Structure formats: C-alpha cells, structure tokens
Amino acid sequence: MDGSRACETLRNKLLFHKESLFLSDIPRPTPGTGEMLLRTAHQLTVENDGIADTATLARGILRADVIREICLHLEPYQADEKPITGETVIAKDLTIDSLAIMDMVMELEDRFDVSIPMSVIAEIHTVDQLADTIQDLRARG
Amino acid sequence: MGLFDRHAGLLEAYRDVRTTGIDPFQIRMGRVLSPTQAIINGKPTLLVGTNNYFGLTFDPSCMEAAIEAIRAEGTGTTGSRIANGSYTEHVALEQEIAQFYGKKHCMVFTTGYQANLGVISTLADQGDFLLIDADSHASIYDACKMTRAEVVRFKHNDPSSLEARLRRLGDKQGGDKPGNRVVVLEGIYSMLGDSAPLKEFVEVCKKYGAYVLIDEAHSLGALGANGRGLCEEAGVLDDCHFIVGTFSKTLGAIGGYCVSDDPDFDILRVTVRAYMFTASPPPSIVASVRQALRIVKARPELRKQLWDNVATLYDGLARQGFKLGPEHGPVVGVHLPDRETAIGFWRAMLDAGIYVNVAVPPATPNGVSLLRCSLCAVHTSEQLEHMVEVMTGIGRQMGVLPPPKLRAVSGR
C-alpha cells in the first residue's frame, strides 16, 4: 500500500513542480536576460534612498559566484560533454530529476541566505533564471 | 500531443519496475486471511508491508461493532455532514478523539489524505507562509498546491533549516511579511520510519510565533505513553496547535481527523471543501474506529509488542549487515544499492512468501532504493526471525551482503 503511496508522493511532487497553480508576487526574470536584469536591479537600487542602497551593498553578491555555485551542484548531472551555461535548461539538458532540483535549491537557499517559494521554483527553467532569482531575493534582503 | 505523452518518463520508469513479471504497484491479494497473512499468487504469504501496526483489522470486537452498525444504520451515509447532517456516532467519535488528546475540538474526515489536504490548504492562505519538511507526504504537497500561501521547504528533520527559513521571513509583528507561519511536520516518516526531532522544532516555532501542525498518521498508537503519538512522546502536546491523524493504519479502517484547542476551530466545518463536499464516513467505519480507539487506550501491551517486533526485525537485519533507516520505527526501510536490485530483491521475497513494499527513485527521498517493511504487533518473533533469514539468504545471493564467514571447525 505504501509503495503506491510513495509513487503518489513522487507523482505529486512532480506535478507540483510542473504545474504550480499559483503565482508569487516576486517578479520573475525573463529567459536569457540575466545580465541585463542584474544591471537594471542595481540601477534601481542606486536611484533609491541611501538606506536601501547600503542594505543592497551589504547583501550584494557577485553573479559569477552564484553561477559557480549552481554549476557545482549541477556538474554531477551533466549528460554529455556539453558545458553547463546560463542557458542550460536544468530539467531538460541535464539528468537531474525534479526532486533533486528542489533539494539543490534548498542547498542554494542556505548558501545565499534566501528562501525561494515553491511556486517560484516551478517557474525557473534555466541556470540564468535561477541565478537571477537568487540575486533578486538577496537584494530584497 | 496525446493526453498521456507528458507521462512518458514515468511510463518508462514504470515499465522498468514491471520487468520482474510482477507489478509491485498492482499486487493482487487473492485473499487476506489475517493482519499478517494473505494468499498472493495462490501462495500463503506473510504480510510485512500493510501499516496495520496493532493488527486490529481482524479484531473480533472491532468487526462486531462494524457489523452491528451496518445492521442498525445501513451501509453508507450517502451524503456530506453539512448537507445531510451528522449521525450521532460521528459526533461521539469526534468527542472521543478530542478527549483522547485532551483537546477541545475534533473534526473527522472521510480519509486521512483529505484531512491533510483540507486542513492545511485552508489554514494558510494568501499572505501566509507554509513551511513543510522536504520529505512530506503527497497529501501535504497537494495541500500546498491548493493554497495561495507561499510554500517553502526545509531540510528533512532539520530544525536549524526551518529556523533559517523562519528567520528570513523576518519579524512577524513589525516586518513586511506579517502573515501567519504554519509549520507542517510528521510524527513518523513513512519511508524510513524516522521520527521528527519535535521538541527542537517546537522550540523554533515558539521563537518565531509559528503554528505547528503535526501529522501523526504512522505514530498514532505507536508512540507516547498513551499512544497519542510523537506529540505525547516528546511532551509537547499542548504546543502542537493542530494534530492530524488517520484511521487507516493503527485503527484498521479508513478516515482521518484533526484536533485542536483553537476556539474558532469549528469554522473549518464550513470552509474546508474536502470536508464539505464529500460523503461522511459510513456507520460501520465509525463504529469500528471507536472500538479500535478503545483498544488503543485499554491495551498498551500492543504498543510493547509492536516495538519488540521492531527490535527483532531491525536488529536482526542490522546484525546481518543490511543498511537500514536511521532509527527503530514501526516502518523499517532497508536500503539497497539501486532500483534493479530493489525490485529483484522484492520479487525474490515474494517468491519466498514474504510481502513488503518496494520504493524506488524518483519516489524516494534522496534517490534511495528501499524495501519498506511495516511491523504489526501480532507478528510472531518466529515469523520475523524467518524473514531475517530469508532476507539474509537473498542478500548474499544478490551480492548485497558479503558471503558468510566460513568458521574453522576444530576437530578434537
């Protein structure tokens, strides 16, 4: 009986990942525009008052660091010789399953001290998008 | 694109699972003879995978109560509590469960799945935060799909991981995220049989003003001096705001419940759709569950028998070198190196007349392949010792265990 329960758990976790029903109020990055978004975010913050600017600087992280950390987690799932880049579609181009993706996200959350809601995870497809989300949440403090 | 194309990956994995010739997820019990025995594929088989922790499915007093209830009130209620009203026995059962926990309120659901689904998805809504253990049951994940609350997972059984996530939400009172924080835990996790470090979790929840909901599905009867579950065992019953449980394991029937001291709890009766829009439990179920609960209270020796059996199986398998779940539990998870080995092992056990559950990736936490055994108070030690022997034999044949050490025989 619980074998089937296990299967259900899986199926439902998978479904959750693919078909999240609700949207978060956190704006989502657009695919392929990671660097652009980062610059935009910085400009916005600079235009803000001094307090916000200080807060952003205190929690600021280098995009390269985020990407490097993500790649470290994804390397074991590399399907072939193709390198992992910002455009790599995590669930498609690699051999990682959706549960492992969610577990990897938990590790990244703790590494960068942010929480990524499940509905947001469901909308992330590429390495760039994941990096953008982490940077965006970091900046919000 | 066909309707089922999206399940192509799952279909492929499922096909693999069936390569042994028997589908572990469609096993047919030819006839169930007792809590521990059935005829499967025409052969008497020992059942060690049915969550029937106290063996009450065949308890004569529970069976009689159910039969009597059918004679008195028929086979079904044919409607929901809000539309068709409650039977006197529904209300009596709710009062008895509330008393069992020393809580003020109880709501009974038609299944345990619906209890989690309905309560969790209703307690947290837009602007609120649901924090769930990464290894949560499907019913908890499904509840998360039904709510507009923000859902965040924390690492399995890791209070510091929960604390980090609560801390990031900031100050509930003065911060920019004022919504309620609801933390969802399970007493015993159904795959590896491990318990939550509940006391530590409760401390963290108190510190951050979070509500605690604990699902005692696998711990009812098994844990606590009175069998109330982990909340009793850990001494934090009063700090658990919502306790959910099921009738389908220790109590040997089907159904679910939620108890709470919250004065406004009964509003859930007109807000939880999984309660409002489904038929209420039939009289026979209510009657057998009430009797089963009496037995849980009156016969603590069943709990001792269960744990003695856990020790026999767990320690027996550990001595032979099997890699097991982290601690003794009514569920004993046996780690195997990969999916193929697990399925082959499962099939060999079935051929040897022992039924357990097989759990393989990606259905399992951390991608492990498991044989999942669940103990029953009425297993005999002989049955379990036999099981250890059979598993040791299969383990050696399959190369999971090292070959037996040859003992030097000294002649005199």
Coordinates of C-alpha atoms in Angstrom, one line a residue:
Chain A
M1 CA 0.0 0.0 0.0
D2 CA 2.7 2.4 0.9
G3 CA 4.7 1.5 -2.2
S4 CA 1.9 3.2 -4.1
R5 CA 1.8 6.0 -1.6
A6 CA 5.5 6.6 -2.3
C7 CA 4.6 6.6 -6.0
E8 CA 1.9 9.1 -5.3
T9 CA 4.3 11.3 -3.3
L10 CA 6.6 11.3 -6.3
R11 CA 3.9 12.0 -8.8
N12 CA 2.5 14.8 -6.8
K13 CA 5.9 16.4 -6.2
L14 CA 6.4 16.2 -9.9
L15 CA 3.1 17.6 -10.7
F16 CA 3.7 20.4 -8.2
H17 CA 6.9 21.2 -9.9
K18 CA 5.4 21.3 -13.4
E19 CA 2.0 22.8 -12.9
S20 CA 2.1 25.2 -10.0
L21 CA -1.3 26.7 -9.8
F22 CA -0.4 30.0 -8.1
L23 CA 1.8 32.8 -8.9
S24 CA 4.1 34.6 -6.5
D25 CA 4.4 38.3 -6.2
I26 CA 8.1 38.1 -6.8
P27 CA 8.8 39.3 -10.3
R28 CA 10.4 36.6 -12.4
P29 CA 13.4 37.1 -14.7
T30 CA 13.0 36.8 -18.4
P31 CA 15.0 33.9 -20.0
G32 CA 18.3 35.0 -21.4
T33 CA 18.3 38.5 -20.0
G34 CA 20.1 37.7 -16.7
E35 CA 22.9 40.2 -17.0
M36 CA 20.5 42.9 -18.2
L37 CA 18.3 42.3 -15.3
L38 CA 21.1 42.5 -12.9
R39 CA 22.2 45.9 -14.2
T40 CA 18.6 47.1 -14.0
A41 CA 18.3 46.0 -10.4
H42 CA 21.5 47.8 -9.5
Q43 CA 20.4 51.0 -11.2
L44 CA 17.0 50.9 -9.5
T45 CA 18.7 50.5 -6.1
V46 CA 21.1 53.3 -6.7
E47 CA 18.2 55.6 -7.5
N48 CA 16.7 54.7 -4.1
D49 CA 17.5 56.4 -0.9
G50 CA 20.8 55.8 0.9
I51 CA 19.5 53.3 3.4
A52 CA 18.2 50.9 0.7
D53 CA 21.5 51.3 -1.1
T54 CA 23.5 50.4 1.9
A55 CA 21.3 47.3 2.6
T56 CA 21.8 46.2 -1.0
L57 CA 25.5 46.6 -0.8
A58 CA 25.7 44.6 2.4
R59 CA 23.8 41.7 0.9
G60 CA 25.2 42.1 -2.6
I61 CA 26.8 39.1 -4.3
L62 CA 28.7 38.6 -7.5
R63 CA 26.7 37.0 -10.2
A64 CA 29.7 34.9 -11.1
D65 CA 29.7 33.4 -7.5
V66 CA 26.1 32.4 -7.8
I67 CA 26.6 30.8 -11.2
R68 CA 29.7 29.0 -10.0
E69 CA 27.8 27.6 -7.0
I70 CA 24.9 26.5 -9.2
C71 CA 27.3 24.8 -11.6
L72 CA 29.0 23.0 -8.7
H73 CA 25.6 21.4 -7.7
L74 CA 24.7 20.6 -11.3
E75 CA 28.0 19.1 -12.5
P76 CA 27.2 15.5 -11.3
Y77 CA 24.1 15.6 -13.6
Q78 CA 25.9 16.7 -16.8
A79 CA 24.5 14.5 -19.6
D80 CA 27.4 14.7 -22.0
E81 CA 30.5 16.8 -22.7
K82 CA 28.3 19.9 -23.3
P83 CA 29.3 22.5 -20.7
I84 CA 26.7 24.0 -18.3
T85 CA 26.0 27.6 -19.3
G86 CA 23.5 30.2 -18.3
E87 CA 21.1 29.0 -21.0
T88 CA 21.2 25.4 -19.8
V89 CA 17.7 24.2 -19.2
I90 CA 18.1 22.4 -15.8
A91 CA 15.3 19.8 -16.1
K92 CA 15.9 19.1 -19.8
D93 CA 19.6 19.4 -20.7
L94 CA 20.8 17.6 -17.6
T95 CA 20.0 14.2 -16.0
I96 CA 18.7 15.7 -12.7
D97 CA 15.1 14.9 -11.7
S98 CA 12.7 17.4 -10.3
L99 CA 13.1 16.2 -6.7
A100 CA 16.8 16.6 -6.9
I101 CA 16.3 20.1 -8.3
M102 CA 14.2 21.0 -5.3
D103 CA 16.9 19.6 -3.0
M104 CA 19.6 21.5 -4.8
V105 CA 17.5 24.7 -4.4
M106 CA 17.4 24.1 -0.6
E107 CA 21.2 23.9 -0.6
L108 CA 21.5 27.1 -2.6
E109 CA 19.0 28.8 -0.3
D110 CA 21.2 28.2 2.7
R111 CA 24.4 29.1 0.8
F112 CA 23.0 32.5 -0.2
D113 CA 20.6 33.0 2.8
V114 CA 17.4 33.4 0.7
S115 CA 14.2 31.4 0.6
I116 CA 12.7 30.6 -2.8
P117 CA 9.0 29.8 -2.7
M118 CA 8.0 26.6 -4.4
S119 CA 5.8 28.5 -6.9
V120 CA 8.8 30.5 -8.0
I121 CA 11.0 27.3 -8.3
A122 CA 8.3 25.9 -10.6
E123 CA 8.8 28.9 -13.0
I124 CA 12.6 28.6 -13.1
H125 CA 13.9 26.8 -16.1
T126 CA 17.5 27.9 -16.9
V127 CA 20.6 28.4 -14.8
D128 CA 20.4 32.1 -15.6
Q129 CA 16.9 32.3 -14.2
L130 CA 17.9 30.6 -11.1
A131 CA 20.8 32.9 -10.6
D132 CA 18.6 36.0 -11.3
T133 CA 16.1 34.8 -8.7
I134 CA 18.7 34.3 -6.1
Q135 CA 20.3 37.7 -6.7
D136 CA 16.9 39.4 -6.8
L137 CA 15.9 37.8 -3.4
R138 CA 19.3 38.7 -1.9
A139 CA 18.8 42.3 -2.9
R140 CA 15.4 42.4 -1.3
G141 CA 17.0 41.2 2.0
Chain B
M1 CA 0.4 15.8 -28.3
G2 CA -1.5 12.9 -26.7
L3 CA -3.1 13.1 -23.3
F4 CA -0.6 10.8 -21.8
D5 CA 2.5 11.9 -23.6
R6 CA 3.6 14.1 -20.6
H7 CA 3.9 10.9 -18.6
A8 CA 6.3 9.3 -21.0
G9 CA 9.2 9.4 -18.5
L10 CA 7.1 7.9 -15.7
L11 CA 5.7 5.3 -18.1
E12 CA 9.3 4.2 -18.9
A13 CA 10.3 4.0 -15.3
Y14 CA 7.1 2.1 -14.5
R15 CA 7.9 -0.4 -17.4
D16 CA 11.3 -1.0 -15.8
V17 CA 9.7 -1.7 -12.5
R18 CA 7.5 -4.4 -14.0
T19 CA 10.3 -6.3 -15.7
T20 CA 10.3 -8.9 -13.0
G21 CA 7.0 -10.1 -14.3
I22 CA 5.0 -8.9 -11.3
D23 CA 4.0 -5.3 -10.9
P24 CA 4.7 -4.2 -7.3
F25 CA 2.2 -1.4 -7.6
Q26 CA -0.6 -3.6 -8.8
I27 CA -0.2 -6.6 -6.5
R28 CA -3.3 -8.6 -6.0
M29 CA -4.1 -10.0 -2.6
G30 CA -6.0 -13.2 -3.6
R31 CA -7.4 -13.3 -0.2
V32 CA -6.4 -11.6 3.0
L33 CA -6.6 -14.1 5.9
S34 CA -5.4 -12.1 8.9
P35 CA -3.5 -8.9 9.7
T36 CA -0.3 -10.8 8.9
Q37 CA -1.2 -13.4 6.2
A38 CA -2.7 -13.4 2.7
I39 CA -2.8 -15.6 -0.3
I40 CA -0.8 -13.9 -3.1
N41 CA -0.4 -15.6 -6.4
G42 CA -2.0 -18.7 -4.9
K43 CA 0.6 -18.9 -2.1
P44 CA 0.3 -18.2 1.6
T45 CA 2.3 -15.0 2.2
L46 CA 3.5 -13.2 5.3
L47 CA 2.4 -9.6 5.2
V48 CA 5.1 -7.1 6.4
G49 CA 4.0 -4.1 4.5
T50 CA 0.5 -3.1 5.4
N51 CA 0.8 -0.4 8.1
N52 CA -1.5 -2.5 10.3
Y53 CA 0.5 -1.6 13.3
F54 CA -1.8 -3.1 16.0
G55 CA -3.3 -5.8 13.8
L56 CA -6.8 -4.5 14.5
T57 CA -8.3 -5.2 11.1
F58 CA -9.4 -8.6 12.3
D59 CA -10.0 -7.8 15.9
P60 CA -13.3 -9.5 16.7
S61 CA -14.7 -6.7 18.8
C62 CA -14.0 -4.1 16.0
M63 CA -15.5 -6.4 13.4
E64 CA -18.6 -7.0 15.5
A65 CA -19.0 -3.2 16.1
A66 CA -18.9 -2.6 12.4
I67 CA -21.4 -5.4 11.6
E68 CA -23.8 -4.2 14.3
A69 CA -23.6 -0.6 12.9
I70 CA -24.4 -1.8 9.4
R71 CA -27.5 -3.7 10.8
A72 CA -28.6 -0.6 12.8
E73 CA -27.8 2.2 10.4
G74 CA -27.1 0.8 6.9
T75 CA -24.1 0.7 4.7
G76 CA -23.5 4.3 4.0
T77 CA -24.4 7.9 4.8
T78 CA -24.9 8.8 1.1
G79 CA -24.0 12.5 1.7
S80 CA -21.9 15.0 3.5
R81 CA -22.1 16.2 7.0
I82 CA -23.2 19.8 6.0
A83 CA -25.8 18.7 3.5
N84 CA -27.2 15.5 5.1
G85 CA -26.4 16.1 8.8
S86 CA -24.2 14.2 11.2
Y87 CA -25.0 10.8 12.7
T88 CA -24.9 10.7 16.5
E89 CA -21.9 8.3 16.1
H90 CA -19.9 10.9 14.0
V91 CA -20.3 13.4 16.9
A92 CA -19.5 10.7 19.5
L93 CA -16.3 9.7 17.6
E94 CA -15.2 13.3 17.4
Q95 CA -15.7 13.8 21.1
E96 CA -13.8 10.6 21.9
I97 CA -10.8 11.6 19.8
A98 CA -10.8 15.1 21.3
Q99 CA -10.8 13.6 24.8
F100 CA -8.1 11.2 23.8
Y101 CA -5.8 14.1 23.1
G102 CA -7.2 16.4 25.8
K103 CA -8.1 18.9 23.1
K104 CA -11.3 20.9 22.8
H105 CA -12.2 20.2 19.1
C106 CA -12.1 17.4 16.6
M107 CA -13.2 17.1 13.0
V108 CA -13.4 13.7 11.3
F109 CA -12.7 13.3 7.6
T110 CA -13.5 10.5 5.2
T111 CA -9.8 9.8 4.5
G112 CA -6.6 10.8 6.2
Y113 CA -5.5 12.3 2.8
Q114 CA -8.5 14.6 2.9
A115 CA -7.7 15.7 6.4
N116 CA -4.3 16.9 5.5
L117 CA -5.4 18.3 2.1
G118 CA -8.4 20.2 3.6
V119 CA -6.9 21.5 6.8
I120 CA -3.5 22.6 5.6
S121 CA -4.8 24.3 2.5
T122 CA -7.4 26.2 4.5
L123 CA -5.3 27.2 7.5
A124 CA -2.8 29.1 5.3
D125 CA -4.0 31.4 2.5
Q126 CA -2.8 34.5 0.7
G127 CA -0.2 36.4 2.6
D128 CA 0.6 33.4 4.8
F129 CA 3.6 31.1 4.8
L130 CA 3.6 27.3 4.8
L131 CA 6.8 25.7 5.8
I132 CA 7.0 22.0 5.1
D133 CA 9.5 19.2 5.6
A134 CA 11.2 18.2 2.3
D135 CA 10.1 14.6 2.8
S136 CA 6.4 15.4 3.4
H137 CA 3.7 13.0 2.3
A138 CA 1.9 13.6 -1.0
S139 CA -1.2 14.8 0.9
I140 CA 0.8 17.7 2.3
Y141 CA 2.3 18.6 -1.1
D142 CA -1.2 18.5 -2.6
A143 CA -2.5 20.8 0.1
C144 CA 0.3 23.2 -0.9
K145 CA -0.9 23.2 -4.4
M146 CA -4.3 24.3 -3.2
T147 CA -3.3 27.3 -1.2
R148 CA -2.3 30.8 -2.2
A149 CA 0.1 30.9 0.7
E150 CA 3.9 31.0 0.0
V151 CA 5.3 27.5 0.4
V152 CA 8.9 26.9 1.4
R153 CA 10.5 23.5 2.1
F154 CA 13.1 22.9 4.8
K155 CA 15.6 20.1 5.1
H156 CA 14.1 16.8 6.4
N157 CA 14.1 16.7 10.2
D158 CA 16.4 19.7 10.5
P159 CA 15.2 22.3 13.0
S160 CA 18.1 24.7 12.1
S161 CA 17.0 24.6 8.4
L162 CA 13.4 25.5 9.5
E163 CA 14.8 28.3 11.7
A164 CA 16.8 29.8 8.8
R165 CA 13.6 30.0 6.8
L166 CA 11.5 31.5 9.6
R167 CA 14.3 34.0 10.3
R168 CA 14.4 35.0 6.6
L169 CA 10.6 35.8 6.8
G170 CA 11.6 38.5 9.4
D171 CA 9.6 39.8 12.3
K172 CA 6.0 38.7 12.1
Q173 CA 4.8 41.8 14.0
G174 CA 6.8 44.7 12.6
G175 CA 8.1 43.3 9.4
D176 CA 6.9 43.5 5.8
K177 CA 5.7 39.8 5.9
P178 CA 3.0 39.8 8.6
G179 CA 1.2 36.7 7.5
N180 CA 0.7 33.6 9.6
R181 CA 3.5 31.0 9.6
V182 CA 2.3 27.4 9.6
V183 CA 4.9 24.6 10.0
V184 CA 3.9 21.1 8.9
L185 CA 5.6 18.1 10.4
E186 CA 5.1 14.3 10.6
G187 CA 5.4 12.2 13.7
I188 CA 7.0 9.2 11.9
Y189 CA 8.0 9.5 8.2
S190 CA 6.5 6.7 6.1
M191 CA 9.5 5.7 4.0
L192 CA 12.4 5.3 6.6
G193 CA 10.4 5.2 9.8
D194 CA 12.3 8.1 11.4
S195 CA 10.8 10.5 13.9
A196 CA 10.9 14.3 13.8
P197 CA 13.0 16.0 16.5
L198 CA 9.7 17.5 17.6
K199 CA 10.9 19.2 20.8
E200 CA 13.5 21.2 18.9
F201 CA 11.1 22.0 16.1
V202 CA 8.5 23.3 18.6
E203 CA 11.2 25.5 20.3
V204 CA 12.0 27.1 16.9
C205 CA 8.3 27.6 16.1
K206 CA 7.7 29.2 19.5
K207 CA 10.6 31.6 19.0
Y208 CA 9.2 32.8 15.7
G209 CA 5.5 32.7 16.6
A210 CA 4.7 29.9 14.1
Y211 CA 1.8 27.5 14.3
V212 CA 2.6 23.8 14.4
L213 CA 0.6 21.1 12.6
I214 CA 1.8 17.6 13.0
D215 CA 0.6 14.5 11.1
E216 CA 0.6 11.5 13.4
A217 CA -0.5 9.0 10.7
H218 CA 2.2 6.5 11.4
S219 CA 2.7 7.3 15.1
L220 CA -0.8 7.0 16.5
G221 CA -0.7 4.1 18.9
A222 CA 3.0 3.5 18.3
L223 CA 4.4 6.5 20.3
G224 CA 3.6 8.1 23.6
A225 CA 2.7 6.6 27.0
N226 CA -1.0 6.6 25.9
G227 CA -0.3 6.1 22.2
R228 CA -1.2 9.7 21.2
G229 CA 1.9 9.9 19.0
L230 CA 5.1 11.8 18.9
C231 CA 3.4 14.9 20.4
E232 CA 2.9 12.9 23.6
E233 CA 6.3 11.2 23.4
A234 CA 8.1 14.5 23.1
G235 CA 6.0 16.1 25.8
V236 CA 4.8 18.9 23.5
L237 CA 1.1 18.0 23.1
D238 CA 0.0 21.5 24.2
D239 CA 2.4 23.2 21.8
C240 CA 1.0 21.4 18.8
H241 CA -1.8 23.6 17.6
F242 CA -3.2 21.1 15.1
I243 CA -2.8 17.3 15.2
V244 CA -3.9 15.3 12.2
G245 CA -4.2 11.6 12.1
T246 CA -5.6 8.7 10.2
F247 CA -7.9 5.7 10.9
S248 CA -6.3 3.6 8.2
K249 CA -3.2 2.4 10.0
T250 CA -3.2 1.6 13.7
L251 CA -7.0 1.8 13.9
G252 CA -7.5 -0.6 11.0
A253 CA -10.2 1.2 8.9
I254 CA -10.2 4.4 6.8
G255 CA -10.7 8.1 7.6
G256 CA -8.9 11.0 9.1
Y257 CA -9.1 13.6 11.8
C258 CA -7.8 16.9 13.1
V259 CA -7.8 18.0 16.7
S260 CA -7.2 21.5 18.1
D261 CA -7.8 23.8 21.1
D262 CA -8.4 26.8 18.9
P263 CA -11.7 28.3 20.0
D264 CA -12.7 29.1 16.3
F265 CA -11.7 25.7 15.0
D266 CA -15.3 24.7 14.0
I267 CA -15.3 27.3 11.3
L268 CA -13.3 24.7 9.3
R269 CA -16.6 22.8 9.0
V270 CA -17.9 25.4 6.6
T271 CA -14.6 26.3 5.0
V272 CA -12.8 23.0 4.3
R273 CA -14.0 21.8 1.0
A274 CA -12.5 18.3 1.4
Y275 CA -14.9 18.0 4.4
M276 CA -17.9 19.8 3.0
F277 CA -18.2 18.2 -0.4
T278 CA -17.7 14.5 0.2
A279 CA -19.8 11.8 1.8
S280 CA -19.2 11.4 5.5
P281 CA -17.6 8.1 6.9
P282 CA -20.2 5.2 6.9
P283 CA -21.6 3.9 10.2
S284 CA -19.5 0.7 10.0
I285 CA -16.2 2.6 9.8
V286 CA -17.2 5.0 12.6
A287 CA -18.2 2.0 14.8
S288 CA -15.0 0.0 14.3
V289 CA -12.8 3.1 14.7
R290 CA -14.5 3.9 18.0
Q291 CA -13.9 0.4 19.2
A292 CA -10.3 0.4 17.9
L293 CA -9.6 3.6 19.8
R294 CA -10.9 1.9 23.0
I295 CA -8.4 -0.9 22.4
V296 CA -5.5 1.5 21.9
K297 CA -6.4 3.0 25.3
A298 CA -7.0 -0.3 27.1
R299 CA -4.2 -2.4 25.7
P300 CA -0.9 -0.7 25.9
E301 CA 0.8 -4.1 25.6
L302 CA 0.1 -3.9 21.9
R303 CA 2.5 -1.0 21.7
K304 CA 5.1 -3.0 23.5
Q305 CA 4.6 -6.0 21.2
L306 CA 4.9 -3.7 18.2
W307 CA 8.3 -2.3 19.4
D308 CA 9.5 -5.7 20.4
N309 CA 8.8 -6.8 16.8
V310 CA 10.5 -3.7 15.5
A311 CA 13.6 -4.6 17.5
T312 CA 13.6 -8.2 16.3
L313 CA 13.5 -7.2 12.6
Y314 CA 15.6 -4.1 12.8
D315 CA 18.4 -5.5 15.0
G316 CA 18.3 -8.9 13.1
L317 CA 18.8 -7.2 9.8
A318 CA 21.4 -4.8 11.2
R319 CA 23.4 -7.7 12.6
Q320 CA 23.5 -9.3 9.1
G321 CA 24.9 -6.1 7.7
F322 CA 21.9 -4.5 6.0
K323 CA 21.8 -0.7 5.8
L324 CA 18.6 0.5 7.4
G325 CA 16.7 3.7 8.2
P326 CA 18.3 5.8 11.0
E327 CA 16.4 4.5 14.0
H328 CA 13.9 1.9 15.2
G329 CA 10.4 2.6 13.9
P330 CA 7.3 0.7 13.0
V331 CA 8.5 1.2 9.5
V332 CA 11.8 -0.4 8.7
G333 CA 13.4 0.9 5.5
V334 CA 16.1 -1.4 4.0
H335 CA 18.5 0.4 1.7
L336 CA 19.5 -1.4 -1.5
P337 CA 22.1 -0.1 -3.9
D338 CA 19.9 0.6 -6.9
R339 CA 16.4 0.3 -8.4
E340 CA 17.1 -3.1 -10.2
T341 CA 18.4 -4.7 -7.0
A342 CA 15.5 -3.4 -5.0
I343 CA 13.0 -4.8 -7.5
G344 CA 14.8 -8.1 -7.8
F345 CA 15.0 -8.4 -4.1
W346 CA 11.4 -7.6 -3.6
R347 CA 10.4 -10.2 -6.2
A348 CA 12.6 -12.9 -4.6
M349 CA 11.0 -12.1 -1.2
L350 CA 7.5 -12.5 -2.7
D351 CA 8.6 -15.8 -4.2
A352 CA 9.8 -16.8 -0.7
G353 CA 6.3 -16.0 0.7
I354 CA 7.0 -12.5 2.3
Y355 CA 5.3 -9.4 1.2
V356 CA 6.9 -6.0 1.8
N357 CA 6.7 -2.7 -0.2
V358 CA 9.3 -1.6 -2.7
A359 CA 10.1 2.1 -3.1
V360 CA 12.5 3.2 -5.8
P361 CA 13.7 6.6 -7.2
P362 CA 12.4 9.0 -8.0
A363 CA 9.7 8.2 -5.5
T364 CA 12.0 8.1 -2.5
P365 CA 13.9 10.8 -0.6
N366 CA 17.5 11.4 -1.9
G367 CA 17.0 8.9 -4.7
V368 CA 17.4 5.8 -2.5
S369 CA 16.1 2.4 -3.4
L370 CA 14.2 0.8 -0.5
L371 CA 12.4 -2.3 0.7
R372 CA 9.9 -0.8 3.1
C373 CA 8.7 -3.2 5.9
S374 CA 6.0 -2.2 8.3
L375 CA 5.6 -4.2 11.5
C376 CA 2.5 -5.4 13.3
A377 CA 2.0 -6.1 17.0
V378 CA 0.7 -9.6 16.2
H379 CA 3.7 -10.7 14.1
T380 CA 5.4 -13.5 15.9
S381 CA 9.1 -13.4 16.6
E382 CA 9.4 -16.7 14.7
Q383 CA 7.9 -15.1 11.6
L384 CA 10.3 -12.2 11.8
E385 CA 13.4 -14.3 12.5
H386 CA 12.4 -16.4 9.5
M387 CA 12.1 -13.1 7.5
V388 CA 15.7 -12.1 8.6
E389 CA 17.0 -15.5 7.4
V390 CA 15.2 -15.2 4.1
M391 CA 16.5 -11.7 3.5
T392 CA 20.0 -12.7 4.5
G393 CA 19.9 -15.5 2.0
I394 CA 18.7 -13.3 -0.8
G395 CA 21.1 -10.6 0.2
R396 CA 24.0 -12.9 -0.2
Q397 CA 22.8 -14.4 -3.4
M398 CA 22.4 -10.9 -4.9
G399 CA 25.7 -9.8 -3.6
V400 CA 24.1 -7.1 -1.3
L401 CA 25.7 -8.8 1.7
P402 CA 29.1 -10.3 1.9
P403 CA 29.3 -14.1 1.8
P404 CA 29.1 -15.9 5.2
K405 CA 32.4 -16.2 7.0
L406 CA 33.5 -19.8 7.0
R407 CA 34.0 -20.9 10.5
A408 CA 37.0 -23.0 11.1
V409 CA 35.9 -26.3 12.6
S410 CA 38.4 -27.6 15.0
G411 CA 38.5 -31.4 15.3
R412 CA 39.1 -32.9 18.7

